[in-house]
């Protein structure tokens, strides 16, 4: 069988970094790891082609040359998913759809023209799909009965993509999360039991990337890299000699909870393995909101103390935060701005709270009669910074939205951003490893020059820019590549705050018009 695997494009988001991606001459930030894993689960005698619609297009020849179309994507990609399904169905192709959007809305996908929806992990559902196709059966929804044994998961088919079209690569070590945050759908889809690959599997995947010539950042996509601290330690102890033998070919980053600060030994191992950044689920500085949302793990450790400890150890922090919790006190924007100032965190990823289908939050709000219709506009903006809360909030929604807009206006003011970035890097301990110098590519040099021109000559903040760059060369010369990279990402954030303000105010006006 000839199968076309399609990754729909993402809209512009906080994570898209589209201006940076363009400067680096890349097509996207990360490859579609889910599709690459699905490809590895398909029969060896199938002919596979992967199209990433972030920067590629499906030609007439591609459509004509396939029997089966496999599409996956997250909620934020729903418009591209539906568009692809409709076109594939219109061309008479057998269409199979998976991913989180299909998981939550299987009937909508079937109405769009899909033949089959798969719900659950590919290690379980893909073999059933293949068997159905061989037997000519038409099971419309294939649902995983249980969770996958990741020790049996194959290495992703990185050979199906052009590595040079991506800014970073991705690997996965674990699935599942032991916590019970009311607003999160990770445990709904992947369970609370943390399952992991073996260190040998992970090293095999990294070896594949290494042999293909990859020498840049690698993102461990785990929802919580410390879901099982004991297994994480075993992985790191195997990873350290591997990277040492290859002279540290990759820069790793991942996601974790604030309790990382309580695992000093693991932080030390991560730094020795080449981890340089971590996304932390801070969510809010309001203890009552943490308690009511089930984010109780953040009550065990103080956010300020944890972030300071993690940052001082040598990690760049990206802080994930949310506005719109029930019983949230007015002034949530000012409290998060003060937190960012105290902890000098340059990258603050903040969203408005949105209830995900099937989550504990969704079920509670549904019982309370507070869920709003998830229309086309709401779906397009779901899990994006341009989406409103999809439920009746406990304080006026316009008040929350204006705080949210103000938060981004202040956080990504160029002067305030540069000030936090400098102090963030200045507070870090000296690196635990010494990596060999690797000359930047011509596109990386171009990105630096363009960013320096915009921030050092064009922007009114140019004097502050040159001041922090010169001070950084004196204070932390060994960390200047990371600091410059953060400054370059600022180019996206400075512009994106305007996108947020325009989109949210338009959505508020539409909501008021509809209600009238």
PDB file of N, CA, C and O in Angstrom, residues 382-410:
ATOM      1  N   UNK A 382      -8.525  27.377  20.151  1.00  0.00           N
ATOM      2  CA  UNK A 382      -8.335  26.549  21.329  1.00  0.00           C
ATOM      3  C   UNK A 382      -6.843  26.235  21.517  1.00  0.00           C
ATOM      4  O   UNK A 382      -6.135  25.958  20.559  1.00  0.00           O
ATOM      5  N   UNK A 383      -6.408  26.280  22.744  1.00  0.00           N
ATOM      6  CA  UNK A 383      -5.002  26.045  23.129  1.00  0.00           C
ATOM      7  C   UNK A 383      -4.053  27.020  22.446  1.00  0.00           C
ATOM      8  O   UNK A 383      -2.891  26.711  22.219  1.00  0.00           O
ATOM      9  N   UNK A 384      -4.559  28.199  22.120  1.00  0.00           N
ATOM     10  CA  UNK A 384      -3.742  29.252  21.541  1.00  0.00           C
ATOM     11  C   UNK A 384      -3.933  30.518  22.376  1.00  0.00           C
ATOM     12  O   UNK A 384      -4.927  30.648  23.084  1.00  0.00           O
ATOM     13  N   UNK A 385      -3.003  31.452  22.286  1.00  0.00           N
ATOM     14  CA  UNK A 385      -3.113  32.677  23.085  1.00  0.00           C
ATOM     15  C   UNK A 385      -4.168  33.642  22.532  1.00  0.00           C
ATOM     16  O   UNK A 385      -4.464  34.649  23.154  1.00  0.00           O
ATOM     17  N   UNK A 386      -4.739  33.311  21.376  1.00  0.00           N
ATOM     18  CA  UNK A 386      -5.774  34.162  20.795  1.00  0.00           C
ATOM     19  C   UNK A 386      -7.168  33.618  21.076  1.00  0.00           C
ATOM     20  O   UNK A 386      -8.142  34.073  20.477  1.00  0.00           O
ATOM     21  N   UNK A 387      -7.286  32.638  21.978  1.00  0.00           N
ATOM     22  CA  UNK A 387      -8.574  32.048  22.299  1.00  0.00           C
ATOM     23  C   UNK A 387      -9.097  32.498  23.648  1.00  0.00           C
ATOM     24  O   UNK A 387      -8.348  32.580  24.625  1.00  0.00           O
ATOM     25  N   UNK A 388     -10.400  32.804  23.723  1.00  0.00           N
ATOM     26  CA  UNK A 388     -11.021  33.193  24.979  1.00  0.00           C
ATOM     27  C   UNK A 388     -11.298  31.972  25.842  1.00  0.00           C
ATOM     28  O   UNK A 388     -11.280  30.836  25.363  1.00  0.00           O
ATOM     29  N   UNK A 389     -11.578  32.195  27.105  1.00  0.00           N
ATOM     30  CA  UNK A 389     -12.041  31.122  27.984  1.00  0.00           C
ATOM     31  C   UNK A 389     -13.348  30.579  27.395  1.00  0.00           C
ATOM     32  O   UNK A 389     -14.229  31.356  27.003  1.00  0.00           O
ATOM     33  N   UNK A 390     -13.481  29.266  27.323  1.00  0.00           N
ATOM     34  CA  UNK A 390     -14.678  28.675  26.713  1.00  0.00           C
ATOM     35  C   UNK A 390     -15.722  28.286  27.761  1.00  0.00           C
ATOM     36  O   UNK A 390     -16.420  27.290  27.633  1.00  0.00           O
ATOM     37  N   UNK A 391     -15.795  29.089  28.802  1.00  0.00           N
ATOM     38  CA  UNK A 391     -16.769  28.854  29.859  1.00  0.00           C
ATOM     39  C   UNK A 391     -17.075  30.191  30.541  1.00  0.00           C
ATOM     40  O   UNK A 391     -16.345  31.179  30.356  1.00  0.00           O
ATOM     41  N   UNK A 392     -18.153  30.211  31.316  1.00  0.00           N
ATOM     42  CA  UNK A 392     -18.512  31.413  32.060  1.00  0.00           C
ATOM     43  C   UNK A 392     -17.576  31.543  33.255  1.00  0.00           C
ATOM     44  O   UNK A 392     -17.551  30.682  34.139  1.00  0.00           O
ATOM     45  N   UNK A 393     -16.794  32.592  33.268  1.00  0.00           N
ATOM     46  CA  UNK A 393     -15.783  32.789  34.310  1.00  0.00           C
ATOM     47  C   UNK A 393     -16.400  33.387  35.577  1.00  0.00           C
ATOM     48  O   UNK A 393     -17.472  33.974  35.541  1.00  0.00           O
ATOM     49  N   UNK A 394     -15.688  33.236  36.701  1.00  0.00           N
ATOM     50  CA  UNK A 394     -16.225  33.729  37.974  1.00  0.00           C
ATOM     51  C   UNK A 394     -16.040  35.226  38.139  1.00  0.00           C
ATOM     52  O   UNK A 394     -16.628  35.816  39.039  1.00  0.00           O
ATOM     53  N   UNK A 395     -15.184  35.838  37.332  1.00  0.00           N
ATOM     54  CA  UNK A 395     -15.128  37.295  37.289  1.00  0.00           C
ATOM     55  C   UNK A 395     -15.303  37.723  35.845  1.00  0.00           C
ATOM     56  O   UNK A 395     -15.168  36.902  34.930  1.00  0.00           O
ATOM     57  N   UNK A 396     -15.652  38.969  35.587  1.00  0.00           N
ATOM     58  CA  UNK A 396     -15.985  39.381  34.218  1.00  0.00           C
ATOM     59  C   UNK A 396     -14.904  39.017  33.213  1.00  0.00           C
ATOM     60  O   UNK A 396     -13.718  39.333  33.409  1.00  0.00           O
ATOM     61  N   UNK A 397     -15.309  38.369  32.121  1.00  0.00           N
ATOM     62  CA  UNK A 397     -14.352  37.957  31.095  1.00  0.00           C
ATOM     63  C   UNK A 397     -13.592  39.136  30.497  1.00  0.00           C
ATOM     64  O   UNK A 397     -12.363  39.042  30.306  1.00  0.00           O
ATOM     65  N   UNK A 398     -14.242  40.270  30.176  1.00  0.00           N
ATOM     66  CA  UNK A 398     -13.472  41.406  29.642  1.00  0.00           C
ATOM     67  C   UNK A 398     -12.361  41.852  30.586  1.00  0.00           C
ATOM     68  O   UNK A 398     -11.284  42.261  30.129  1.00  0.00           O
ATOM     69  N   UNK A 399     -12.610  41.767  31.885  1.00  0.00           N
ATOM     70  CA  UNK A 399     -11.577  42.139  32.857  1.00  0.00           C
ATOM     71  C   UNK A 399     -10.376  41.207  32.759  1.00  0.00           C
ATOM     72  O   UNK A 399      -9.213  41.642  32.760  1.00  0.00           O
ATOM     73  N   UNK A 400     -10.649  39.901  32.639  1.00  0.00           N
ATOM     74  CA  UNK A 400      -9.573  38.916  32.516  1.00  0.00           C
ATOM     75  C   UNK A 400      -8.804  39.132  31.226  1.00  0.00           C
ATOM     76  O   UNK A 400      -7.563  39.094  31.204  1.00  0.00           O
ATOM     77  N   UNK A 401      -9.531  39.373  30.138  1.00  0.00           N
ATOM     78  CA  UNK A 401      -8.887  39.549  28.830  1.00  0.00           C
ATOM     79  C   UNK A 401      -7.994  40.788  28.822  1.00  0.00           C
ATOM     80  O   UNK A 401      -6.864  40.745  28.310  1.00  0.00           O
ATOM     81  N   UNK A 402      -8.474  41.891  29.388  1.00  0.00           N
ATOM     82  CA  UNK A 402      -7.650  43.098  29.413  1.00  0.00           C
ATOM     83  C   UNK A 402      -6.400  42.894  30.272  1.00  0.00           C
ATOM     84  O   UNK A 402      -5.326  43.410  29.946  1.00  0.00           O
ATOM     85  N   UNK A 403      -6.521  42.139  31.350  1.00  0.00           N
ATOM     86  CA  UNK A 403      -5.336  41.809  32.155  1.00  0.00           C
ATOM     87  C   UNK A 403      -4.357  40.971  31.334  1.00  0.00           C
ATOM     88  O   UNK A 403      -3.140  41.164  31.398  1.00  0.00           O
ATOM     89  N   UNK A 404      -4.896  40.025  30.567  1.00  0.00           N
ATOM     90  CA  UNK A 404      -4.068  39.157  29.742  1.00  0.00           C
ATOM     91  C   UNK A 404      -3.308  39.962  28.688  1.00  0.00           C
ATOM     92  O   UNK A 404      -2.101  39.765  28.479  1.00  0.00           O
ATOM     93  N   UNK A 405      -4.024  40.864  28.010  1.00  0.00           N
ATOM     94  CA  UNK A 405      -3.388  41.712  26.998  1.00  0.00           C
ATOM     95  C   UNK A 405      -2.315  42.590  27.639  1.00  0.00           C
ATOM     96  O   UNK A 405      -1.207  42.725  27.105  1.00  0.00           O
ATOM     97  N   UNK A 406      -2.647  43.164  28.779  1.00  0.00           N
ATOM     98  CA  UNK A 406      -1.676  44.006  29.491  1.00  0.00           C
ATOM     99  C   UNK A 406      -0.448  43.205  29.899  1.00  0.00           C
ATOM    100  O   UNK A 406       0.690  43.690  29.819  1.00  0.00           O
ATOM    101  N   UNK A 407      -0.668  41.974  30.316  1.00  0.00           N
ATOM    102  CA  UNK A 407       0.431  41.100  30.720  1.00  0.00           C
ATOM    103  C   UNK A 407       1.431  40.931  29.588  1.00  0.00           C
ATOM    104  O   UNK A 407       2.648  41.078  29.776  1.00  0.00           O
ATOM    105  N   UNK A 408       0.944  40.642  28.383  1.00  0.00           N
ATOM    106  CA  UNK A 408       1.849  40.453  27.244  1.00  0.00           C
ATOM    107  C   UNK A 408       2.491  41.772  26.826  1.00  0.00           C
ATOM    108  O   UNK A 408       3.664  41.799  26.417  1.00  0.00           O
ATOM    109  N   UNK A 409       1.744  42.864  26.911  1.00  0.00           N
ATOM    110  CA  UNK A 409       2.322  44.161  26.552  1.00  0.00           C
ATOM    111  C   UNK A 409       3.510  44.500  27.434  1.00  0.00           C
ATOM    112  O   UNK A 409       4.524  45.040  26.966  1.00  0.00           O
ATOM    113  N   UNK A 410       3.397  44.176  28.715  1.00  0.00           N
ATOM    114  CA  UNK A 410       4.476  44.499  29.652  1.00  0.00           C
ATOM    115  C   UNK A 410       5.607  43.481  29.561  1.00  0.00           C
ATOM    116  O   UNK A 410       6.791  43.852  29.470  1.00  0.00           O
TER     117      UNK A 410
END
